[in-house]
Short mmCIF file of C-alpha atoms in Angstrom, two decimals:
data_model
loop_
_atom_site.label_atom_id
_atom_site.label_comp_id
_atom_site.label_asym_id
_atom_site.label_seq_id
_atom_site.Cartn_x
_atom_site.Cartn_y
_atom_site.Cartn_z
CA MET A 1 0.67 8.62 -47.78
CA THR A 2 4.17 10.04 -48.15
CA ALA A 3 7.63 8.97 -49.21
CA THR A 4 9.11 11.15 -46.47
CA PRO A 5 7.23 10.83 -43.16
CA THR A 6 8.55 13.02 -40.37
CA GLN A 7 10.19 11.43 -37.34
CA ARG A 8 7.38 12.88 -35.25
CA LEU A 9 4.79 11.04 -37.34
CA THR A 10 6.65 7.72 -37.37
CA LYS A 11 7.12 7.86 -33.58
CA GLN A 12 3.35 8.22 -33.14
CA LEU A 13 2.73 4.98 -35.02
CA SER A 14 3.69 1.41 -34.27
CA ASN A 15 5.41 -0.75 -36.92
CA ASN A 16 2.18 -2.64 -37.68
CA GLN A 17 0.45 0.69 -38.44
CA ILE A 18 2.98 1.59 -41.14
CA ILE A 19 2.72 0.11 -44.62
CA GLN A 20 5.72 0.47 -46.90
CA LEU A 21 5.10 0.53 -50.65
CA PRO A 22 8.60 0.18 -52.11
CA ALA A 23 7.52 0.11 -55.76
CA ARG A 24 5.68 2.19 -58.30
CA PHE A 25 2.73 0.82 -60.29
CA HIS A 26 4.92 0.32 -63.38
CA ARG A 27 7.22 -2.11 -61.53
CA HIS A 28 10.49 -0.27 -62.29
CA THR A 29 13.09 0.74 -59.72
CA LEU A 30 13.38 4.27 -58.40
CA PRO A 31 16.16 6.24 -60.12
CA ILE A 32 19.22 6.43 -57.86
CA PRO A 33 20.89 9.83 -57.42
CA LYS A 34 24.33 10.46 -58.86
CA PHE A 35 26.70 12.86 -57.08
CA SER A 36 29.02 15.30 -58.82
CA TYR A 37 31.12 18.14 -57.43
CA PHE A 38 30.11 21.58 -58.70
CA LYS A 39 30.51 25.01 -57.10
CA LEU A 40 27.75 27.22 -58.44
CA LYS A 41 28.66 30.78 -59.41
CA ALA A 42 25.31 32.32 -60.29
CA ASN A 43 26.82 35.55 -61.62
CA ARG A 44 28.20 33.84 -64.73
CA VAL A 45 27.69 30.88 -67.07
CA GLN A 46 29.73 27.83 -66.09
CA HIS A 47 30.86 25.35 -68.72
CA LYS A 48 29.98 22.23 -66.71
CA LEU A 49 26.36 23.22 -66.10
CA LYS A 50 25.90 24.55 -69.62
CA SER A 51 27.28 21.28 -71.02
CA ILE A 52 24.94 19.19 -68.85
CA LEU A 53 21.95 21.24 -69.99
CA TYR A 54 22.93 20.88 -73.66
CA GLN A 55 23.20 17.11 -73.15
CA GLN A 56 19.70 17.13 -71.68
CA LEU A 57 18.36 18.94 -74.75
CA GLU A 58 20.13 16.53 -77.11
CA ALA A 59 18.61 13.60 -75.22
CA GLN A 60 15.18 15.26 -75.64
CA ARG A 61 14.55 15.20 -71.90
CA PHE A 62 12.68 17.71 -69.76
CA THR A 63 14.85 18.96 -66.92
CA LEU A 64 14.01 20.58 -63.61
CA VAL A 65 17.02 22.36 -62.13
CA PHE A 66 16.42 22.91 -58.41
CA PHE A 67 17.83 25.88 -56.50
CA ASN A 68 17.65 26.51 -52.77
CA ASN A 69 17.46 30.30 -53.12
CA ILE A 70 15.19 32.43 -55.32
CA GLU A 71 17.65 35.33 -55.77
CA ILE A 72 20.47 32.99 -56.82
CA MET A 73 18.12 31.20 -59.21
CA GLU A 74 17.01 34.46 -60.82
CA MET A 75 20.62 35.63 -61.16
CA ALA A 76 21.63 32.35 -62.84
CA PHE A 77 18.55 32.51 -65.08
CA LYS A 78 19.66 35.86 -66.51
CA HIS A 79 22.95 34.34 -67.64
CA TYR A 80 21.74 30.95 -68.90
CA HIS A 81 18.67 32.29 -70.70
CA TYR A 82 20.94 33.58 -73.49
CA PHE A 83 22.06 30.01 -74.31
CA PHE A 84 18.66 28.41 -73.67
CA PRO A 85 16.00 30.82 -74.99
CA ASP A 86 13.00 28.72 -73.88
CA LEU A 87 14.40 28.45 -70.33
CA ILE A 88 12.02 29.62 -67.62
CA CYS A 89 12.31 29.98 -63.88
CA VAL A 90 9.54 29.50 -61.36
CA SER A 91 9.16 30.00 -57.62
CA SER A 92 6.48 30.54 -55.02
CA GLU A 93 6.93 34.31 -55.47
CA ASP A 94 6.22 34.13 -59.21
CA ALA A 95 2.78 35.51 -60.10
CA LEU A 96 2.86 33.48 -63.34
CA ARG A 97 3.90 30.20 -61.68
CA PHE A 98 0.70 28.32 -62.55
CA ASP A 99 0.88 29.39 -66.20
CA LYS A 100 4.54 28.40 -66.38
CA VAL A 101 3.92 24.97 -64.88
CA GLU A 102 1.04 24.41 -67.30
CA ALA A 103 3.30 25.43 -70.23
CA LEU A 104 5.92 22.96 -68.97
CA ARG A 105 3.30 20.18 -68.85
CA LYS A 106 2.40 21.00 -72.47
CA GLY A 107 6.05 20.56 -73.46
CA GLU A 108 6.73 24.23 -74.23
CA HIS A 109 9.87 24.40 -72.08
CA ARG A 110 12.59 21.77 -71.93
CA ILE A 111 14.53 23.28 -69.01
CA VAL A 112 13.10 24.93 -65.93
CA PHE A 113 15.00 26.57 -63.11
CA THR A 114 12.87 26.07 -60.00
CA THR A 115 12.81 26.21 -56.25
CA THR A 116 11.26 23.48 -54.16
CA ILE A 117 7.82 24.62 -55.37
CA LEU A 118 8.00 21.64 -57.79
CA GLU A 119 9.48 19.27 -55.20
CA ARG A 120 6.14 17.51 -54.61
CA GLY A 121 3.13 16.65 -56.69
CA PHE A 122 4.60 17.32 -60.14
CA THR A 123 4.54 14.46 -62.66
CA MET A 124 5.41 14.29 -66.35
CA ALA A 125 7.13 11.87 -68.71
CA CYS A 126 10.79 12.09 -69.80
CA LEU A 127 11.68 14.21 -66.78
CA ASP A 128 15.12 14.48 -65.18
CA VAL A 129 16.20 16.53 -62.16
CA ILE A 130 19.39 18.35 -61.27
CA VAL A 131 19.83 19.72 -57.76
CA LEU A 132 22.29 22.58 -57.40
CA ASN A 133 23.92 22.95 -53.99
CA ALA A 134 22.39 19.58 -53.10
CA ASP A 135 24.48 19.60 -49.92
CA SER A 136 22.25 22.42 -48.58
CA PHE A 137 18.97 20.47 -48.91
CA GLU A 138 17.32 18.29 -46.26
CA LYS A 139 17.04 14.53 -46.84
CA ALA A 140 13.26 14.66 -47.25
CA ALA A 141 13.50 17.37 -49.92
CA LEU A 142 16.13 15.39 -51.84
CA ILE A 143 13.98 12.25 -51.77
CA GLN A 144 10.92 14.18 -52.94
CA ILE A 145 12.89 15.86 -55.74
CA ALA A 146 14.36 12.52 -56.85
CA GLY A 147 10.82 11.16 -56.80
CA ARG A 148 9.82 13.43 -59.71
CA VAL A 149 11.81 11.18 -62.06
CA GLY A 150 10.49 8.01 -63.64
CA ARG A 151 6.89 8.32 -62.49
CA LYS A 152 5.31 7.54 -65.87
CA LYS A 153 4.98 4.02 -67.27
CA GLU A 154 6.14 5.17 -70.72
CA ALA A 155 9.30 6.73 -69.22
CA PRO A 156 10.15 4.89 -65.97
CA THR A 157 13.83 5.87 -65.83
CA GLY A 158 15.80 9.08 -65.78
CA LEU A 159 18.60 11.17 -64.34
CA VAL A 160 18.77 12.37 -60.75
CA LEU A 161 21.92 14.45 -60.38
CA PHE A 162 22.99 16.03 -57.10
CA LEU A 163 25.57 18.74 -57.79
CA HIS A 164 27.33 19.68 -54.57
CA GLU A 165 30.25 21.43 -52.92
CA GLY A 166 30.79 18.48 -50.60
CA VAL A 167 28.68 15.40 -50.03
CA SER A 168 26.33 15.95 -47.09
CA LEU A 169 24.86 13.41 -44.68
CA ALA A 170 21.40 14.28 -46.05
CA MET A 171 22.56 13.33 -49.57
CA ILE A 172 23.99 10.03 -48.36
CA LEU A 173 20.84 9.20 -46.39
CA ALA A 174 18.54 10.14 -49.27
CA LYS A 175 20.44 7.85 -51.64
CA ARG A 176 20.54 5.09 -49.01
CA ASP A 177 16.75 5.27 -48.53
CA ILE A 178 16.12 5.09 -52.28
CA VAL A 179 18.45 2.10 -52.67
CA TYR A 180 16.74 0.44 -49.68
CA MET A 181 13.28 0.88 -51.22
CA ASN A 182 14.51 -0.66 -54.49
CA ARG A 183 15.96 -3.65 -52.63
CA LEU A 184 12.77 -4.09 -50.64
CA GLY A 185 10.67 -3.88 -53.83
CA ILE A 186 12.83 -6.55 -55.47
CA LYS A 187 12.68 -8.76 -52.35
CA ARG A 188 8.87 -8.55 -52.35
CA GLY A 189 8.73 -9.37 -56.06
CA TRP A 190 7.14 -6.02 -56.92
CA LEU A 191 9.85 -4.88 -59.34
CA ASP A 192 10.82 -6.26 -62.73
CA ASP A 193 14.25 -4.63 -63.03
#
């Protein structure tokens, strides 16, 4: 079961072998990504990103900020940590990654800078995602990242924000697929909103 089957896999199966489940158990639509232009400069704090992160704190939301590069993430972390003291960053190269993810699940950190290590299989309530340099991610990764939001019945909505230096085809297709699944869920009567 996957939200993002590969073309190779779908070509191996006929249409009657594929079952689409366009709704979550709580019967709410999937959050649709919003696009906003932003050129990341990891060597300094940028007002736009800092402002977005403050808004997230004020809204009492947990926020995963996705980076496509560990070095850039760690450089940005050094600058933003001053303004957000409980900020952490996590990647596949982090020896403490499991402890950090567990601390996040316990609510000890409101904002996490992360790589795609948290793209799949991570679920918690009141979670939003921001993707930096979204134009550099593949469609499947963007769909999986967006899929972190709204998974819990008690918090079925949230923010999916793709910050980019130019809208990519992968971004457009990811948003299109999410909108399509919502329409299909409504058509089948599986969604309440």
